[in-house]
């Protein structure tokens, strides 16, 4: 496999490496033979190391805050690839402390880019944006050129951070790749709260045979993508110079209504039940309506396509958590 040969021995920094996307990437890269450094907050290192089993002790773990310029300068030194996944997560929560969200989800990215510029780094850096940057879609499928009109503080900051990466590529030659993820789900995502990775929260409720709350009719479409398919895209992008300076919408390219997704979860898990409730005001204010990614660009440029159906992803996620108990 070409990607395995390419990645082996590469020095890779994953900020936020104990989180959902970060930990899945750490496992994938370690399996491909990369030299991986995880950069995350000390409190997460103290409480979230389960996500790094069984690679704990086989990858370097560095405690630090993404807002600390000196820590970032040290962390990026000598790296071939950087995946900057550190974030303050939660679109509704972002209204509670917008300045903290600004520091973590926007200004910290500028600090990292400046560290790369000042050190004349040749590293390639990857930024995971969000489908929430688009706001209310004006088309059935959303492509990269769709107008961005974010509805939350977090989405605004992600949009701004994305622009930094593309600007630094054009103006300073910092090798950058931007992804806008739809709704990823799978192993190692939070199961006990629904501020992000909502599908895992639904799945956690089902596995505990609890009510699964659906806001409104649940008929709006979502584009759920299994995390292994996301990792495929990241690894392919590492190997392709064609990815540099580009932005890619990353989803399954298929829509399923929220209520149908929950019904499939209940059917596959054999547990749980749906409870429809009115939209809470704070959640309704950021609701985008139906969203499905147009993934034509990433297919054409990188040759990537998703390998898993929605149902396969749900089954694999259930299997992962069943083995973890």
Coordinates of C-alpha atoms in Angstrom, one line a residue:
X1 CA 0.0 0.0 0.0
X2 CA 1.5 3.3 -1.1
X3 CA 0.3 5.3 1.8
X4 CA 1.9 2.8 4.3
X5 CA 5.3 3.2 2.7
X6 CA 5.0 6.9 2.5
X7 CA 3.9 7.5 6.1
X8 CA 6.3 5.1 7.8
X9 CA 9.0 7.0 9.8
X10 CA 7.3 10.4 9.3
X11 CA 7.2 12.7 12.3
X12 CA 3.6 13.7 12.9
X13 CA 2.2 16.0 15.5
X14 CA -1.5 15.6 16.5
X15 CA -2.8 18.4 18.7
X16 CA -6.0 17.4 20.5
X17 CA -4.7 13.8 20.1
X18 CA -6.8 12.4 22.9
X19 CA -10.1 13.5 21.4
X20 CA -12.3 11.7 18.9
X21 CA -10.6 12.6 15.6
X22 CA -7.2 12.9 17.1
X23 CA -7.1 9.5 18.8
X24 CA -8.4 7.7 15.8
X25 CA -5.7 9.3 13.7
X26 CA -3.0 8.5 16.3
X27 CA -4.0 4.8 16.0
X28 CA -4.1 4.9 12.3
X29 CA -0.7 6.6 11.9
X30 CA 1.0 4.5 14.5
X31 CA -0.2 1.4 12.6
X32 CA 1.3 2.8 9.5
X33 CA 4.7 3.2 11.2
X34 CA 4.7 7.0 11.8
X35 CA 6.5 8.6 14.8
X36 CA 3.5 10.2 16.5
X37 CA 3.5 13.0 19.1
X38 CA 0.2 13.8 20.9
X39 CA -0.2 17.3 22.2
X40 CA -3.1 17.8 24.6
X41 CA -4.1 19.4 27.9
X42 CA -2.8 17.9 31.1
X43 CA -6.3 17.4 32.5
X44 CA -7.2 15.3 29.4
X45 CA -4.0 13.3 29.7
X46 CA -5.0 12.6 33.3
X47 CA -8.6 11.6 32.4
X48 CA -8.8 10.5 28.7
X49 CA -5.9 8.0 28.1
X50 CA -8.4 5.2 27.4
X51 CA -8.6 6.6 23.8
X52 CA -5.0 5.8 23.3
X53 CA -5.2 2.1 24.3
X54 CA -3.4 0.0 23.0
X55 CA -0.8 2.5 21.7
X56 CA -0.2 4.1 25.1
X57 CA 3.6 4.0 25.7
X58 CA 4.3 3.7 22.0
X59 CA 3.6 7.3 21.1
X60 CA 5.0 10.5 22.6
X61 CA 2.5 12.4 24.8
X62 CA 3.2 16.1 25.5
X63 CA 1.1 18.2 27.9
X64 CA 0.4 21.7 26.7
X65 CA -2.2 24.3 25.8
X66 CA -2.7 25.2 22.2
X67 CA -2.8 28.9 23.2
X68 CA 0.7 28.8 24.6
X69 CA 3.0 30.2 21.9
X70 CA 6.2 28.8 23.3
X71 CA 4.8 25.3 23.8
X72 CA 3.5 25.3 20.2
X73 CA 6.9 26.5 18.9
X74 CA 8.5 23.6 20.6
X75 CA 5.9 21.1 19.5
X76 CA 6.0 21.9 15.8
X77 CA 9.8 21.8 15.6
X78 CA 11.1 19.0 13.3
X79 CA 7.7 17.7 12.3
X80 CA 6.8 16.5 8.8
X81 CA 3.0 16.7 9.3
X82 CA 0.8 18.5 11.8
X83 CA -2.9 17.8 12.4
X84 CA -4.3 20.7 14.4
X85 CA -7.3 19.1 16.1
X86 CA -7.2 21.0 19.4
X87 CA -10.5 22.7 19.9
X88 CA -13.1 24.1 22.3
X89 CA -16.1 22.1 21.1
X90 CA -19.8 22.8 21.2
X91 CA -21.7 25.2 18.9
X92 CA -24.4 26.0 21.5
X93 CA -21.8 26.2 24.3
X94 CA -19.7 28.7 22.2
X95 CA -22.2 31.4 23.0
X96 CA -21.4 31.1 26.7
X97 CA -17.8 32.1 26.4
X98 CA -17.2 33.5 23.0
X99 CA -13.8 35.0 23.9
X100 CA -12.5 31.6 25.1
X101 CA -13.8 30.1 21.9
X102 CA -12.0 32.8 19.9
X103 CA -8.7 32.1 21.7
X104 CA -8.9 28.3 21.2
X105 CA -10.7 27.9 17.8
X106 CA -9.2 30.9 16.0
X107 CA -6.3 32.7 17.5
X108 CA -4.4 29.5 18.4
X109 CA -4.4 28.5 14.7
X110 CA -2.8 31.8 13.8
X111 CA -0.1 31.2 16.5
X112 CA 0.7 27.8 15.1
X113 CA 0.9 29.2 11.6
X114 CA 3.2 31.9 12.8
X115 CA 5.4 29.4 14.5
X116 CA 5.7 27.5 11.2
X117 CA 6.4 30.7 9.3
X118 CA 9.1 32.0 11.7
X119 CA 10.9 28.7 11.7
X120 CA 10.7 28.3 7.9
X121 CA 9.1 24.9 8.5
X122 CA 8.5 22.5 5.6
X123 CA 5.7 20.7 7.5
X124 CA 2.3 20.1 6.0
X125 CA -0.5 21.2 8.3
X126 CA -4.1 20.0 8.3
X127 CA -7.2 21.8 9.6
X128 CA -10.6 20.1 10.3
X129 CA -13.3 22.6 9.7
X130 CA -17.0 22.0 9.9
X131 CA -20.1 21.8 7.7
X132 CA -21.6 24.3 10.3
X133 CA -19.6 27.0 8.5
X134 CA -22.1 27.0 5.7
X135 CA -25.1 27.7 7.9
X136 CA -28.4 27.3 6.0
X137 CA -27.7 25.5 2.7
X138 CA -29.1 27.0 -0.4
X139 CA -28.7 23.8 -2.5
X140 CA -29.5 20.1 -2.1
X141 CA -25.8 19.2 -2.0
X142 CA -23.2 21.6 -0.6
X143 CA -20.0 22.1 -2.5
X144 CA -16.8 23.9 -1.6
X145 CA -17.9 27.1 -3.3
X146 CA -21.2 27.4 -1.4
X147 CA -21.5 30.7 0.5
X148 CA -20.5 30.4 4.2
X149 CA -22.9 32.0 6.6
X150 CA -22.3 30.4 10.0
X151 CA -24.9 30.5 12.7
X152 CA -22.7 30.0 15.8
X153 CA -19.7 31.6 17.4
X154 CA -17.7 28.3 16.9
X155 CA -18.6 28.1 13.2
X156 CA -17.5 31.7 12.7
X157 CA -14.2 31.0 14.3
X158 CA -13.7 27.9 12.3
X159 CA -14.4 29.8 9.1
X160 CA -11.8 32.4 10.1
X161 CA -9.2 29.8 11.0
X162 CA -9.7 28.1 7.7
X163 CA -9.0 31.3 5.9
X164 CA -5.8 31.7 7.8
X165 CA -4.5 28.3 6.6
X166 CA -5.4 29.1 2.9
X167 CA -3.9 32.6 3.2
X168 CA -0.6 31.4 4.7
X169 CA -0.3 28.8 1.9
X170 CA -0.7 31.5 -0.7
X171 CA 1.3 34.2 1.0
X172 CA 4.0 32.3 2.9
X173 CA 4.1 28.9 1.3
X174 CA 3.0 27.1 4.5
X175 CA 1.7 23.8 3.2
X176 CA -1.9 23.6 4.3
X177 CA -4.9 21.4 3.7
X178 CA -8.4 22.3 4.8
X179 CA -11.3 19.8 5.4
X180 CA -14.9 20.6 6.3
X181 CA -16.4 17.6 8.0
X182 CA -20.1 16.8 7.9
X183 CA -21.1 14.7 10.9
X184 CA -18.4 12.1 11.8
X185 CA -19.2 9.2 14.2
X186 CA -17.6 6.0 15.4
X187 CA -15.2 4.6 18.0
X188 CA -13.7 6.9 20.6
X189 CA -16.3 9.7 20.4
X190 CA -18.1 10.9 23.5
X191 CA -21.2 8.7 24.3
X192 CA -22.6 10.6 27.3
X193 CA -23.2 14.1 26.0
X194 CA -24.7 15.5 22.8
X195 CA -22.8 18.8 22.3
X196 CA -20.9 17.2 19.4
X197 CA -20.8 13.7 17.8
X198 CA -24.6 13.6 18.2
X199 CA -24.8 10.2 16.6
X200 CA -22.6 8.6 19.3
X201 CA -24.8 10.2 21.9
X202 CA -27.8 8.6 20.3
X203 CA -26.0 5.3 20.2
X204 CA -25.0 5.5 23.8
X205 CA -28.6 6.1 24.8
X206 CA -29.7 3.1 22.7
X207 CA -27.1 0.8 24.2
X208 CA -28.3 1.8 27.7
X209 CA -31.9 1.1 26.5
X210 CA -32.9 4.7 27.2
X211 CA -35.0 7.3 25.4
X212 CA -33.3 9.0 22.5
X213 CA -34.4 12.6 22.2
X214 CA -35.1 13.9 18.7
X215 CA -35.9 17.6 18.4
X216 CA -38.9 18.5 16.2
X217 CA -39.9 16.2 13.4
X218 CA -36.4 14.9 12.9
X219 CA -37.0 14.9 9.1
X220 CA -34.0 17.2 8.3
X221 CA -31.2 15.4 6.5
X222 CA -27.8 14.9 7.9
X223 CA -24.6 13.5 6.2
X224 CA -23.1 11.1 8.7
X225 CA -19.6 9.7 7.9
X226 CA -17.9 6.9 9.7
X227 CA -14.6 7.9 11.2
X228 CA -12.5 5.3 9.5
X229 CA -13.5 6.9 6.2
X230 CA -12.3 10.3 7.5
X231 CA -9.0 8.7 8.5
X232 CA -8.6 7.3 4.9
X233 CA -9.0 10.8 3.6
X234 CA -6.5 12.3 6.0
X235 CA -3.8 9.7 5.1
X236 CA -4.4 10.0 1.4
X237 CA -4.0 13.8 1.7
X238 CA -0.6 13.3 3.4
X239 CA 0.6 11.5 0.3
X240 CA -0.8 13.9 -2.4
X241 CA 0.8 17.2 -3.3
X242 CA -2.4 18.0 -5.1
X243 CA -4.1 18.5 -1.7
X244 CA -1.9 21.4 -0.8
X245 CA -3.7 24.8 -0.6
X246 CA -7.0 23.1 -1.2
X247 CA -10.3 22.9 0.8
X248 CA -12.4 19.7 0.7
X249 CA -15.9 19.0 1.9
X250 CA -15.7 15.6 3.6
X251 CA -18.8 13.6 4.2
X252 CA -20.5 10.4 2.9
X253 CA -22.2 12.3 0.2
X254 CA -25.5 10.7 1.2
X255 CA -28.3 12.1 3.3
X256 CA -30.4 10.4 5.9
X257 CA -33.0 12.0 8.1
X258 CA -32.3 12.3 11.8
X259 CA -35.3 10.2 12.8
X260 CA -34.4 7.5 10.2
X261 CA -30.9 7.4 11.6
X262 CA -32.2 6.9 15.1
X263 CA -34.6 4.2 14.0
X264 CA -31.7 2.4 12.3
X265 CA -29.6 2.7 15.5
X266 CA -32.5 1.3 17.6
X267 CA -33.0 -1.6 15.1
X268 CA -29.3 -2.5 15.0
X269 CA -28.7 -2.1 18.7
X270 CA -31.9 -3.9 19.6
X271 CA -32.5 -1.4 22.3
X272 CA -33.6 2.2 22.9
X273 CA -36.7 4.2 21.8
X274 CA -37.4 7.5 20.2
X275 CA -38.9 10.5 22.0
X276 CA -39.7 13.6 19.9
X277 CA -39.6 16.9 21.8
X278 CA -40.0 20.5 20.7
X279 CA -36.8 22.3 19.7
X280 CA -35.0 24.0 22.6
X281 CA -34.5 27.7 21.7
X282 CA -30.7 27.6 21.9
X283 CA -30.5 24.5 19.6
X284 CA -33.0 25.9 17.1
X285 CA -31.0 29.1 16.7
X286 CA -28.1 27.1 15.2
X287 CA -30.2 24.5 13.2
X288 CA -29.2 24.5 9.6
X289 CA -31.9 22.3 8.1
X290 CA -30.9 19.6 5.7
X291 CA -27.3 19.2 4.8
X292 CA -25.5 16.8 2.5
X293 CA -21.9 17.2 1.3
X294 CA -21.0 17.3 -2.4
X295 CA -17.9 15.2 -2.3
X296 CA -17.1 15.4 -6.0
X297 CA -13.9 17.5 -5.5
X298 CA -12.2 15.2 -3.0
X299 CA -13.1 12.2 -5.1
X300 CA -11.7 13.8 -8.2
X301 CA -8.5 15.4 -6.7
X302 CA -7.5 12.7 -4.1
X303 CA -9.3 9.6 -5.5
X304 CA -10.9 9.1 -2.1
X305 CA -14.4 7.7 -1.5
X306 CA -16.1 6.4 1.6
X307 CA -15.9 2.6 2.2
X308 CA -18.6 2.2 4.8
X309 CA -22.4 2.5 4.7
X310 CA -24.2 4.1 7.5
X311 CA -25.3 0.7 8.8
X312 CA -21.8 -0.7 8.7
X313 CA -20.5 2.2 10.6
X314 CA -23.1 1.8 13.3
X315 CA -22.3 -2.0 13.6
X316 CA -18.6 -1.3 13.9
X317 CA -19.1 1.3 16.5
X318 CA -21.3 -1.0 18.6
X319 CA -18.7 -3.8 18.3
X320 CA -16.0 -1.4 19.5
X321 CA -17.8 -0.4 22.6
X322 CA -19.0 -3.9 23.3
X323 CA -15.4 -5.1 23.4
X324 CA -14.3 -2.1 25.5
X325 CA -16.6 -3.0 28.4

